[in-house]
């Protein structure tokens, strides 16, 4: 919960905007400011104070305890110009909160945490446990001192600006090792613990078995990703409480799913009771991986029968491929999610001119693999290959990566051995539409006129279908020096079904500094205006030029009413003329 505190009417106005935008995340604290801050500090994970930073410093100073447990505190000045991450930048999430608040209130986020300020990812912000000399190794990264990455596990990490040798070390492992001097140990969620238990098995017996198994195998409890078991044990108190104490999710599978997993130690007892010959081993192995600890049972000093079983599997580290749409070109049309993925990626793959657009957003140390036009399939293969190495990869494309861009070749190349994330972007058609007015207000279709990948016969058939169906058409790749006849041919097909006065919008370099646009008609359009940086939008029979804007109504009632008004006007004119004749 985020506590909101203000002292003045101006602050209360911004506070209320935040509360309205985040009704489920925020709680407003009224009353004397000192009491409100103390209450929110004790009850909330984060605070946003619409007060001067000096005042907030004095109010929270007696309340501060530990940076790992204190809430994150953000200050917003009463003019709403700045959102300052004051306390708990990493541990309390104040840095991210300052950015969120800034976006919502149109305020400038102010983040002074050293790693964030220079673009180096904080070692304590990677989403999994970190041990050792975090401050010392972070300072070495900031100062550009040699830092060695000792990755016993291949895990997708952001760029850490490391070298092959150095006096500081970042170790990625799931072994139970203590960090040495000038060393940080990162513990990604690499271990899956499968558990089985008899009805009424005590939580201490389940936990004790897990701890013993990990200790004897030399593995760390900090690397546990999840506890896994059969559906029938989903509410078994000992298992549920064990997952809660370990602070990991409990994942369950049906007996049929577990029975399909090949295990080294099947048993008749669970087969008879649950319908699967294995619970612990099978549950741990469902997602694949290396069986580090085969099934073992809990032990009782008094000779009582075991009530719990467990097995431990090291899951296969999965690389991550984010296919990112950069939008039409303007920086303010690049989504926050796309920016986050660019900063998360250790490897960036893209067309050289697109890389240039966002190079300044990349973290130091990002490996950039760029190539020129015509190498789309090669880029897709490269991105997938890097992800298969366990890397965090971003593959970029303009507009939306799934529209005439890189998502299709990348997903055709990728298999289920990597994680793939799609990040949507503003398409060229949408950017052009916003410039022209509202030409896509009704059914519309996008058609590429490039016959480099699609035979012209197929393209022509699609254009003709859109013409006959009276659908608004946006043409991508409409004309180049080597392809100058396709656009006139497509327009001629549309002209067979639409009036010469049909509005046509031509937009070049939508949203970029040299953007240009014009609204013309199907008869007046000169193909010489068009090149590969242009999108051409042809209206349907209902599209109109209204005050210089291209508008397609959401339905045909407007068109019908226009026709009705015209008919009424014609009838009135005829009546007036008849009256004049009578008067004569």
Coordinates of C-alpha atoms in Angstrom, one line a residue:
X1 CA 0.0 0.0 0.0
X2 CA 1.2 3.5 -0.8
X3 CA 0.4 6.2 1.8
X4 CA -0.4 9.7 0.5
X5 CA 0.2 12.7 2.7
X6 CA -0.3 16.4 1.9
X7 CA -0.4 19.7 3.9
X8 CA -1.9 22.3 1.5
X9 CA -4.7 22.6 -1.0
X10 CA -2.2 22.4 -3.9
X11 CA -0.6 19.3 -2.5
X12 CA -4.0 17.8 -1.9
X13 CA -5.0 18.3 -5.5
X14 CA -2.1 16.3 -6.8
X15 CA -2.6 13.8 -4.0
X16 CA -6.2 13.2 -5.0
X17 CA -5.2 12.8 -8.7
X18 CA -2.8 10.0 -7.6
X19 CA -5.5 8.4 -5.3
X20 CA -8.0 8.5 -8.2
X21 CA -5.5 6.9 -10.6
X22 CA -4.5 4.2 -8.1
X23 CA -7.5 3.5 -5.9
X24 CA -6.4 -0.1 -5.0
X25 CA -2.8 0.9 -4.3
X26 CA -3.1 4.1 -2.2
X27 CA -4.5 5.3 1.1
X28 CA -4.9 8.9 2.0
X29 CA -3.7 9.9 5.4
X30 CA -5.5 13.1 6.8
X31 CA -5.0 15.0 10.0
X32 CA -1.8 16.6 11.4
X33 CA 1.1 15.9 9.0
X34 CA 3.4 14.5 11.7
X35 CA 0.8 12.0 12.8
X36 CA 0.0 11.1 9.2
X37 CA 3.6 10.4 8.3
X38 CA 4.2 8.3 11.4
X39 CA 1.1 6.2 10.7
X40 CA 1.8 5.8 7.0
X41 CA 5.5 4.9 7.7
X42 CA 4.4 2.1 10.1
X43 CA 1.5 0.8 7.9
X44 CA 2.6 1.2 4.3
X45 CA 5.3 -0.2 2.0
X46 CA 5.7 3.2 0.3
X47 CA 4.9 6.8 0.9
X48 CA 4.3 9.8 -1.4
X49 CA 4.6 13.1 0.5
X50 CA 3.4 16.3 -1.2
X51 CA 5.7 18.3 1.0
X52 CA 9.1 20.0 0.9
X53 CA 12.0 17.5 1.1
X54 CA 13.4 19.2 4.2
X55 CA 10.1 18.8 6.1
X56 CA 9.9 15.1 5.1
X57 CA 13.5 14.5 6.2
X58 CA 12.8 15.9 9.7
X59 CA 9.5 13.9 10.0
X60 CA 11.0 10.5 9.0
X61 CA 14.4 10.9 10.6
X62 CA 13.4 9.4 13.9
X63 CA 11.5 6.6 12.1
X64 CA 14.4 5.3 10.0
X65 CA 15.6 1.8 10.8
X66 CA 17.2 -0.3 8.0
X67 CA 17.3 0.4 4.3
X68 CA 16.1 -3.2 3.6
X69 CA 13.0 -2.8 5.6
X70 CA 12.1 0.9 5.6
X71 CA 9.4 2.0 3.2
X72 CA 10.3 3.8 0.1
X73 CA 9.6 7.6 0.3
X74 CA 8.9 9.9 -2.6
X75 CA 8.5 13.7 -2.2
X76 CA 6.5 15.8 -4.7
X77 CA 6.8 19.5 -4.4
X78 CA 3.6 21.4 -4.1
X79 CA 4.0 22.8 -7.6
X80 CA 4.0 19.3 -9.0
X81 CA 7.3 19.8 -10.8
X82 CA 9.5 17.1 -9.3
X83 CA 9.0 13.6 -7.8
X84 CA 12.1 13.0 -5.7
X85 CA 13.2 9.5 -4.6
X86 CA 14.2 10.4 -1.0
X87 CA 14.6 7.1 0.9
X88 CA 14.5 3.4 0.0
X89 CA 15.5 3.9 -3.7
X90 CA 16.2 0.2 -4.2
X91 CA 15.0 -1.7 -1.2
X92 CA 11.8 0.3 -0.9
X93 CA 11.2 0.8 -4.6
X94 CA 11.2 4.6 -4.3
X95 CA 13.2 5.0 -7.6
X96 CA 10.6 3.2 -9.6
X97 CA 7.8 4.9 -7.7
X98 CA 9.2 8.3 -8.5
X99 CA 9.2 7.5 -12.2
X100 CA 5.6 6.2 -12.0
X101 CA 4.4 9.3 -10.1
X102 CA 6.3 11.5 -12.5
X103 CA 4.6 10.0 -15.5
X104 CA 1.1 10.3 -13.9
X105 CA 1.5 13.9 -12.7
X106 CA 3.8 15.1 -15.5
X107 CA 6.5 15.7 -13.0
X108 CA 10.3 15.2 -13.5
X109 CA 11.5 12.1 -11.5
X110 CA 14.6 12.8 -9.5
X111 CA 16.7 9.7 -8.7
X112 CA 20.1 10.2 -7.1
X113 CA 21.0 6.6 -6.4
X114 CA 24.5 6.2 -7.9
X115 CA 23.8 3.1 -10.0
X116 CA 20.6 4.5 -11.4
X117 CA 22.1 7.9 -12.1
X118 CA 24.8 6.4 -14.4
X119 CA 22.8 3.5 -15.9
X120 CA 24.5 0.6 -14.1
X121 CA 21.9 -1.9 -12.8
X122 CA 21.9 -2.2 -9.0
X123 CA 23.0 -5.6 -7.9
X124 CA 20.2 -5.5 -5.3
X125 CA 17.5 -4.8 -7.9
X126 CA 17.9 -7.9 -10.1
X127 CA 15.0 -9.7 -8.5
X128 CA 16.8 -12.5 -6.6
X129 CA 18.9 -12.8 -3.4
X130 CA 22.3 -11.1 -3.3
X131 CA 25.0 -11.7 -0.7
X132 CA 28.4 -10.3 0.1
X133 CA 30.1 -6.9 -0.6
X134 CA 27.2 -5.3 -2.5
X135 CA 28.4 -1.8 -1.8
X136 CA 32.0 -2.5 -2.7
X137 CA 31.3 -4.3 -6.0
X138 CA 28.7 -1.7 -7.0
X139 CA 31.2 1.0 -6.4
X140 CA 33.8 -0.8 -8.5
X141 CA 31.2 -1.1 -11.3
X142 CA 30.5 2.6 -11.0
X143 CA 34.2 3.6 -11.0
X144 CA 35.0 1.4 -14.0
X145 CA 37.3 -0.9 -12.1
X146 CA 37.7 -4.5 -13.4
X147 CA 35.0 -6.8 -12.2
X148 CA 34.9 -10.5 -13.0
X149 CA 31.7 -12.3 -13.7
X150 CA 32.0 -15.9 -12.5
X151 CA 28.8 -17.5 -13.9
X152 CA 28.5 -21.1 -12.7
X153 CA 24.9 -20.8 -14.0
X154 CA 24.0 -19.3 -17.3
X155 CA 21.3 -16.9 -16.4
X156 CA 19.8 -13.9 -18.3
X157 CA 21.2 -10.8 -16.6
X158 CA 21.3 -7.1 -17.6
X159 CA 24.7 -5.7 -18.8
X160 CA 27.0 -5.5 -15.8
X161 CA 30.1 -4.0 -17.4
X162 CA 32.4 -6.9 -16.4
X163 CA 35.7 -8.0 -17.6
X164 CA 37.7 -11.3 -17.7
X165 CA 39.8 -10.5 -14.7
X166 CA 39.5 -8.2 -11.8
X167 CA 39.9 -7.9 -8.1
X168 CA 36.1 -7.7 -7.6
X169 CA 33.9 -10.7 -8.4
X170 CA 30.2 -11.3 -9.2
X171 CA 29.5 -15.0 -8.8
X172 CA 26.2 -16.5 -10.1
X173 CA 25.7 -19.8 -8.4
X174 CA 23.2 -22.0 -6.5
X175 CA 25.9 -23.7 -4.4
X176 CA 26.1 -23.1 -0.7
X177 CA 29.2 -20.9 -0.7
X178 CA 30.0 -17.9 1.3
X179 CA 31.1 -14.8 -0.6
X180 CA 34.7 -13.9 -0.4
X181 CA 36.3 -10.5 0.1
X182 CA 35.3 -8.1 -2.7
X183 CA 32.8 -10.6 -3.9
X184 CA 29.0 -10.7 -4.5
X185 CA 27.0 -13.9 -4.8
X186 CA 23.9 -13.7 -7.0
X187 CA 21.4 -16.5 -6.4
X188 CA 18.9 -16.8 -9.3
X189 CA 15.9 -19.1 -8.8
X190 CA 17.5 -22.2 -10.3
X191 CA 16.2 -24.9 -7.9
X192 CA 12.9 -26.7 -8.0
X193 CA 12.1 -28.8 -4.9
X194 CA 9.5 -31.5 -5.4
X195 CA 7.7 -32.6 -2.2
X196 CA 5.3 -35.3 -1.2
X197 CA 3.7 -35.8 2.2
X198 CA 1.3 -38.0 4.0
X199 CA -1.8 -36.5 5.4
X200 CA -1.0 -34.5 8.5
X201 CA 2.7 -34.3 7.9
X202 CA 4.1 -31.6 10.2
X203 CA 5.6 -28.5 8.5
X204 CA 8.8 -29.0 10.5
X205 CA 9.2 -32.4 9.0
X206 CA 8.7 -31.1 5.5
X207 CA 11.1 -28.2 6.0
X208 CA 13.7 -30.2 7.9
X209 CA 13.8 -32.7 5.0
X210 CA 14.2 -29.9 2.4
X211 CA 17.0 -28.2 4.5
X212 CA 18.8 -31.5 5.0
X213 CA 18.6 -32.4 1.3
X214 CA 20.0 -29.1 0.2
X215 CA 22.7 -29.0 2.8
X216 CA 24.0 -32.4 2.0
X217 CA 24.0 -31.6 -1.7
X218 CA 25.9 -28.4 -1.1
X219 CA 23.0 -26.2 -2.4
X220 CA 21.6 -23.0 -1.1
X221 CA 18.0 -22.5 0.1
X222 CA 18.3 -19.0 -1.4
X223 CA 18.1 -20.4 -4.9
X224 CA 14.7 -22.2 -4.5
X225 CA 12.3 -21.1 -7.2
X226 CA 9.3 -23.1 -6.1
X227 CA 7.9 -26.1 -4.2
X228 CA 6.1 -28.5 -6.5
X229 CA 3.7 -31.3 -5.7
X230 CA 0.6 -33.1 -6.9
X231 CA -2.8 -31.4 -7.0
X232 CA -4.2 -33.7 -4.3
X233 CA -1.7 -32.1 -1.9
X234 CA -2.4 -28.5 -2.9
X235 CA -4.0 -27.8 0.5
X236 CA -1.9 -30.1 2.7
X237 CA -1.0 -27.8 5.7
X238 CA 2.6 -29.0 6.1
X239 CA 3.4 -28.4 2.4
X240 CA 1.5 -25.1 2.2
X241 CA 3.2 -23.7 5.3
X242 CA 6.6 -24.9 4.2
X243 CA 6.3 -22.9 1.0
X244 CA 5.1 -19.9 3.0
X245 CA 8.1 -20.1 5.3
X246 CA 10.5 -20.4 2.4
X247 CA 8.7 -17.5 0.7
X248 CA 8.4 -19.4 -2.6
X249 CA 5.3 -20.3 -4.6
X250 CA 3.7 -23.7 -4.3
X251 CA 3.1 -25.2 -7.8
X252 CA 0.9 -28.2 -8.3
X253 CA 0.3 -30.7 -11.2
X254 CA -2.3 -33.3 -11.9
X255 CA -1.5 -36.9 -11.3
X256 CA -1.8 -37.5 -15.1
X257 CA 0.9 -34.9 -15.7
X258 CA 3.2 -36.4 -13.1
X259 CA 2.6 -40.0 -14.3
X260 CA 3.9 -38.9 -17.8
X261 CA 7.3 -37.9 -16.3
X262 CA 10.0 -40.5 -16.4
X263 CA 11.7 -40.8 -13.0
X264 CA 14.5 -43.0 -11.7
X265 CA 12.7 -44.0 -8.5
X266 CA 9.0 -44.9 -9.2
X267 CA 6.9 -46.4 -6.4
X268 CA 3.7 -48.4 -6.1
X269 CA 2.4 -46.6 -3.0
X270 CA 1.7 -43.2 -4.7
X271 CA 0.5 -45.0 -7.8
X272 CA -2.1 -46.7 -5.8
X273 CA -3.1 -43.7 -3.7
X274 CA -2.8 -40.8 -6.2
X275 CA -2.5 -42.3 -9.7
X276 CA 1.1 -41.5 -10.3
X277 CA 4.2 -43.6 -9.5
X278 CA 6.1 -40.5 -8.4
X279 CA 5.3 -37.2 -6.7
X280 CA 8.5 -35.6 -5.5
X281 CA 10.8 -36.5 -8.4
X282 CA 8.1 -36.1 -11.0
X283 CA 6.9 -32.7 -9.7
X284 CA 10.5 -31.4 -9.7
X285 CA 11.2 -32.7 -13.2
X286 CA 8.0 -31.6 -15.0
X287 CA 9.8 -28.6 -16.5
X288 CA 13.0 -30.5 -17.3
X289 CA 16.4 -30.0 -15.7
X290 CA 19.1 -31.9 -13.9
X291 CA 18.1 -34.1 -10.9
X292 CA 20.6 -33.1 -8.2
X293 CA 18.9 -34.9 -5.3
X294 CA 16.9 -38.0 -6.0
X295 CA 13.9 -38.8 -3.9
X296 CA 14.7 -39.1 -0.3
X297 CA 12.5 -39.6 2.8
X298 CA 12.4 -37.8 6.1
X299 CA 13.8 -39.6 9.0
X300 CA 12.6 -40.1 12.6
X301 CA 15.0 -40.9 15.5
X302 CA 12.2 -43.0 17.2
X303 CA 11.7 -45.2 14.1
X304 CA 8.3 -43.7 13.2
X305 CA 7.5 -44.0 9.4
X306 CA 8.5 -41.1 7.2
X307 CA 5.7 -38.6 6.3
X308 CA 7.5 -36.6 3.7
X309 CA 9.6 -37.0 0.6
X310 CA 11.5 -34.5 -1.5
X311 CA 13.7 -34.3 -4.6
X312 CA 15.7 -31.3 -6.0
X313 CA 16.2 -30.4 -9.7
X314 CA 18.3 -27.6 -11.2
X315 CA 16.1 -26.1 -13.8
X316 CA 17.6 -25.3 -17.2
X317 CA 18.5 -21.6 -17.4
X318 CA 16.2 -20.1 -20.1
X319 CA 17.4 -17.2 -22.1
X320 CA 15.0 -14.4 -22.7
X321 CA 14.1 -12.7 -26.0
X322 CA 12.1 -9.5 -25.9
X323 CA 10.8 -8.5 -29.4
X324 CA 10.4 -4.7 -29.0
X325 CA 8.5 -2.3 -31.1
X326 CA 10.1 1.2 -31.1
X327 CA 7.1 3.0 -32.4
X328 CA 7.2 5.3 -35.5
X329 CA 10.3 7.2 -34.4
X330 CA 9.4 10.0 -31.9
X331 CA 10.9 9.4 -28.5
X332 CA 7.7 10.2 -26.7
X333 CA 5.9 7.5 -28.6
X334 CA 8.3 4.9 -27.3
X335 CA 6.4 3.1 -24.6
X336 CA 7.8 2.8 -21.0
X337 CA 7.7 -1.0 -21.3
X338 CA 9.9 -0.8 -24.4
X339 CA 12.4 1.4 -22.5
X340 CA 12.5 -1.0 -19.6
X341 CA 13.2 -3.9 -22.0
X342 CA 16.0 -2.0 -23.7
X343 CA 17.6 -1.4 -20.3
X344 CA 17.2 -4.9 -19.2
X345 CA 18.8 -6.5 -22.3
X346 CA 22.5 -7.5 -22.2
X347 CA 22.4 -8.0 -26.0
X348 CA 20.6 -5.8 -28.5
X349 CA 20.0 -6.9 -32.1
X350 CA 18.6 -4.6 -34.7
X351 CA 18.7 -2.7 -37.9
X352 CA 21.5 -0.1 -37.7
X353 CA 19.3 2.9 -38.2
X354 CA 16.9 1.7 -35.5
X355 CA 19.8 1.1 -33.1
X356 CA 20.9 4.7 -33.6
X357 CA 17.4 5.9 -32.5
X358 CA 17.7 4.3 -29.0
X359 CA 21.4 3.9 -28.4
X360 CA 21.4 6.4 -25.6
X361 CA 18.9 4.4 -23.7
X362 CA 21.1 1.3 -23.5
X363 CA 23.0 0.5 -20.3
X364 CA 26.8 0.7 -20.4
X365 CA 28.2 -2.7 -21.5
X366 CA 25.3 -3.7 -23.7
X367 CA 26.4 -5.8 -26.6
X368 CA 25.0 -4.3 -29.8
X369 CA 24.7 -6.5 -32.9
X370 CA 23.5 -4.3 -35.7
X371 CA 23.2 -4.9 -39.5
X372 CA 21.8 -3.2 -42.5
X373 CA 18.6 -3.5 -44.6
X374 CA 17.7 -6.9 -46.0
X375 CA 19.2 -8.9 -43.1
X376 CA 15.9 -9.5 -41.3
X377 CA 16.1 -13.3 -41.1
X378 CA 19.8 -13.2 -40.1
X379 CA 18.9 -10.8 -37.3
X380 CA 16.2 -13.1 -36.1
X381 CA 18.5 -16.1 -36.1
X382 CA 21.2 -14.1 -34.2
X383 CA 18.8 -12.9 -31.6
X384 CA 17.4 -16.4 -30.9
X385 CA 21.0 -17.9 -30.8
X386 CA 22.0 -15.3 -28.2
X387 CA 19.0 -16.1 -26.1
X388 CA 19.8 -19.8 -26.3
X389 CA 23.1 -18.9 -24.6
X390 CA 21.1 -17.8 -21.6
X391 CA 21.3 -14.1 -22.4
X392 CA 18.7 -11.4 -22.0
X393 CA 18.2 -10.2 -25.6
X394 CA 16.2 -7.4 -27.1
X395 CA 15.3 -7.6 -30.8
X396 CA 14.1 -4.3 -32.1
X397 CA 11.9 -3.2 -34.9
X398 CA 10.0 0.0 -35.9
X399 CA 6.4 0.5 -35.2
X400 CA 5.0 -2.6 -33.7
X401 CA 7.4 -5.5 -33.9
X402 CA 4.5 -7.8 -34.9
X403 CA 3.4 -5.7 -37.9
X404 CA 5.7 -6.1 -41.0
X405 CA 8.6 -6.4 -38.6
X406 CA 10.8 -8.7 -36.6
X407 CA 8.3 -10.7 -34.5
X408 CA 7.4 -13.1 -37.3
X409 CA 10.9 -14.2 -38.3
X410 CA 12.0 -14.4 -34.7
X411 CA 9.1 -16.6 -33.6
X412 CA 9.5 -18.8 -36.6
X413 CA 13.1 -19.4 -35.6
X414 CA 12.5 -19.8 -31.8
X415 CA 11.4 -22.9 -30.1
X416 CA 10.2 -23.6 -26.6
X417 CA 13.7 -23.6 -25.1
X418 CA 13.7 -19.8 -24.5
X419 CA 11.2 -17.3 -23.1
X420 CA 9.8 -14.9 -25.7
X421 CA 8.2 -11.6 -24.7
X422 CA 6.4 -9.3 -27.1
X423 CA 6.5 -5.5 -26.5
X424 CA 3.8 -3.6 -28.5
X425 CA 4.6 -0.4 -30.2
X426 CA 2.7 2.4 -32.1
X427 CA 2.4 1.4 -35.7
X428 CA 3.1 3.6 -38.7
X429 CA -0.6 3.3 -39.7
X430 CA -1.7 4.5 -36.3
X431 CA 0.8 7.4 -36.2
X432 CA -0.3 8.4 -39.7
X433 CA -4.0 8.1 -38.8
X434 CA -3.6 10.4 -35.8
X435 CA -2.0 13.0 -38.1
X436 CA -4.7 12.8 -40.7
X437 CA -7.6 12.8 -38.3
X438 CA -9.6 9.7 -37.9
X439 CA -9.5 7.7 -41.1
X440 CA -9.5 4.3 -39.3
X441 CA -12.8 4.9 -37.5
X442 CA -14.4 1.9 -39.1
X443 CA -13.1 -1.4 -40.5
X444 CA -9.7 -1.1 -42.0
X445 CA -6.9 -3.2 -43.4
X446 CA -3.1 -2.8 -43.9
X447 CA -1.6 -4.2 -47.1
X448 CA 2.1 -4.1 -48.0
X449 CA 2.7 -3.4 -51.7
X450 CA 6.2 -4.9 -51.6
X451 CA 6.4 -8.0 -53.7
X452 CA 9.8 -9.0 -52.5
X453 CA 8.3 -11.4 -50.0
X454 CA 4.8 -11.8 -51.4
X455 CA 3.9 -12.5 -55.1
X456 CA 2.1 -9.6 -56.7
X457 CA -0.8 -11.8 -57.7
X458 CA -1.5 -12.4 -54.0
X459 CA -1.2 -8.7 -53.2
X460 CA -3.5 -7.8 -56.0
X461 CA -6.1 -10.3 -54.8
X462 CA -6.0 -8.8 -51.3
X463 CA -6.4 -5.2 -52.7
X464 CA -9.3 -6.2 -54.8
X465 CA -11.0 -7.9 -51.8
X466 CA -10.6 -4.8 -49.7
X467 CA -12.0 -2.7 -52.6
X468 CA -15.0 -4.8 -53.0
X469 CA -15.6 -5.0 -49.3
X470 CA -15.5 -1.1 -49.0
X471 CA -12.7 -1.2 -46.3
X472 CA -10.4 1.6 -45.5
X473 CA -6.9 0.6 -46.8
X474 CA -3.5 1.6 -45.5
X475 CA -0.6 0.8 -47.8
X476 CA 2.8 0.0 -46.3
X477 CA 5.9 -0.1 -48.5
X478 CA 4.0 1.7 -51.2
X479 CA 6.7 2.8 -53.6
X480 CA 10.4 2.7 -54.1
X481 CA 12.8 3.5 -57.0
X482 CA 12.7 -0.1 -58.1
X483 CA 9.0 -0.6 -57.5
X484 CA 7.1 2.3 -59.0
X485 CA 4.2 0.6 -60.7
X486 CA 2.5 -1.2 -57.8
X487 CA 0.9 1.8 -56.1
X488 CA -0.8 3.1 -59.3
X489 CA -2.0 -0.4 -60.0
X490 CA -3.5 -0.7 -56.5
X491 CA -5.1 2.7 -56.7
X492 CA -6.7 1.8 -60.0
X493 CA -8.2 -1.3 -58.4
X494 CA -9.7 0.8 -55.6
X495 CA -11.0 3.4 -58.2
X496 CA -13.1 0.7 -59.7
X497 CA -15.2 0.7 -56.5
X498 CA -14.8 4.2 -55.1
X499 CA -15.5 7.7 -56.3
X500 CA -12.6 9.9 -57.6
X501 CA -13.3 12.3 -54.7
X502 CA -12.6 9.6 -52.1
X503 CA -10.2 11.1 -49.5
X504 CA -6.6 9.8 -49.5
X505 CA -4.1 10.6 -46.8
X506 CA -0.3 10.6 -47.5
X507 CA 2.0 10.8 -44.5
X508 CA 5.8 10.7 -44.7
X509 CA 8.1 10.1 -41.7
X510 CA 5.2 10.1 -39.2
X511 CA 6.2 11.6 -35.8
X512 CA 9.7 12.4 -36.9
X513 CA 11.3 15.8 -37.2
X514 CA 10.8 15.9 -41.0
X515 CA 7.2 14.7 -40.9
X516 CA 5.0 15.8 -43.7
X517 CA 1.4 15.0 -44.7
X518 CA -1.2 16.0 -47.2
X519 CA -4.9 15.2 -47.7
X520 CA -5.9 14.6 -51.3
X521 CA -8.3 12.5 -53.3
X522 CA -8.1 9.2 -55.1
X523 CA -8.1 11.1 -58.5
X524 CA -5.6 13.7 -57.5
X525 CA -3.0 11.6 -55.8
X526 CA 0.4 11.8 -57.5
X527 CA 2.5 8.6 -56.9
X528 CA 5.6 10.8 -57.1
X529 CA 4.8 12.1 -53.6
X530 CA 5.2 8.7 -52.2
X531 CA 8.3 6.7 -51.2
X532 CA 9.3 3.9 -48.7
X533 CA 9.0 6.3 -45.7
X534 CA 5.4 7.0 -46.6
X535 CA 2.1 5.3 -45.7
X536 CA -0.9 5.9 -47.9
X537 CA -4.4 5.6 -46.4
X538 CA -7.4 5.4 -48.8
X539 CA -10.8 6.0 -47.4
X540 CA -14.0 4.0 -48.0
X541 CA -17.2 5.3 -49.5
X542 CA -18.2 6.9 -46.1
X543 CA -14.9 8.7 -45.5
X544 CA -15.1 12.5 -45.6
X545 CA -12.8 15.5 -45.6
X546 CA -14.1 17.6 -42.7
X547 CA -12.3 20.8 -42.0
X548 CA -9.2 19.4 -43.6
X549 CA -9.3 16.2 -41.6
X550 CA -9.8 12.7 -42.9
X551 CA -12.8 11.2 -41.1
X552 CA -14.3 7.7 -41.4
X553 CA -17.5 7.5 -39.3
X554 CA -17.9 4.6 -36.9
X555 CA -21.1 3.5 -38.6
X556 CA -23.1 4.2 -41.7
X557 CA -26.0 5.9 -40.0
X558 CA -24.1 9.2 -40.3
X559 CA -23.8 8.6 -44.0
X560 CA -27.5 7.7 -44.2
X561 CA -28.5 10.8 -42.3
X562 CA -26.4 12.9 -44.7
X563 CA -28.1 11.3 -47.6
X564 CA -31.5 11.9 -46.0
X565 CA -30.7 15.6 -45.3
X566 CA -29.6 16.0 -48.9
X567 CA -32.9 14.4 -50.1
X568 CA -34.9 16.7 -47.8
X569 CA -33.0 19.7 -49.1
X570 CA -33.7 18.6 -52.7
X571 CA -37.4 18.1 -52.0
X572 CA -37.5 21.6 -50.3
X573 CA -35.8 23.1 -53.3
X574 CA -38.3 21.4 -55.7
X575 CA -41.2 22.6 -53.6
X576 CA -39.9 26.2 -53.6
X577 CA -39.5 26.1 -57.3
X578 CA -43.0 24.7 -57.8
X579 CA -44.3 27.5 -55.6
X580 CA -42.6 30.1 -57.7
X581 CA -44.1 28.6 -60.9
X582 CA -47.6 28.8 -59.3
X583 CA -47.0 32.4 -58.3
X584 CA -46.1 33.2 -61.9

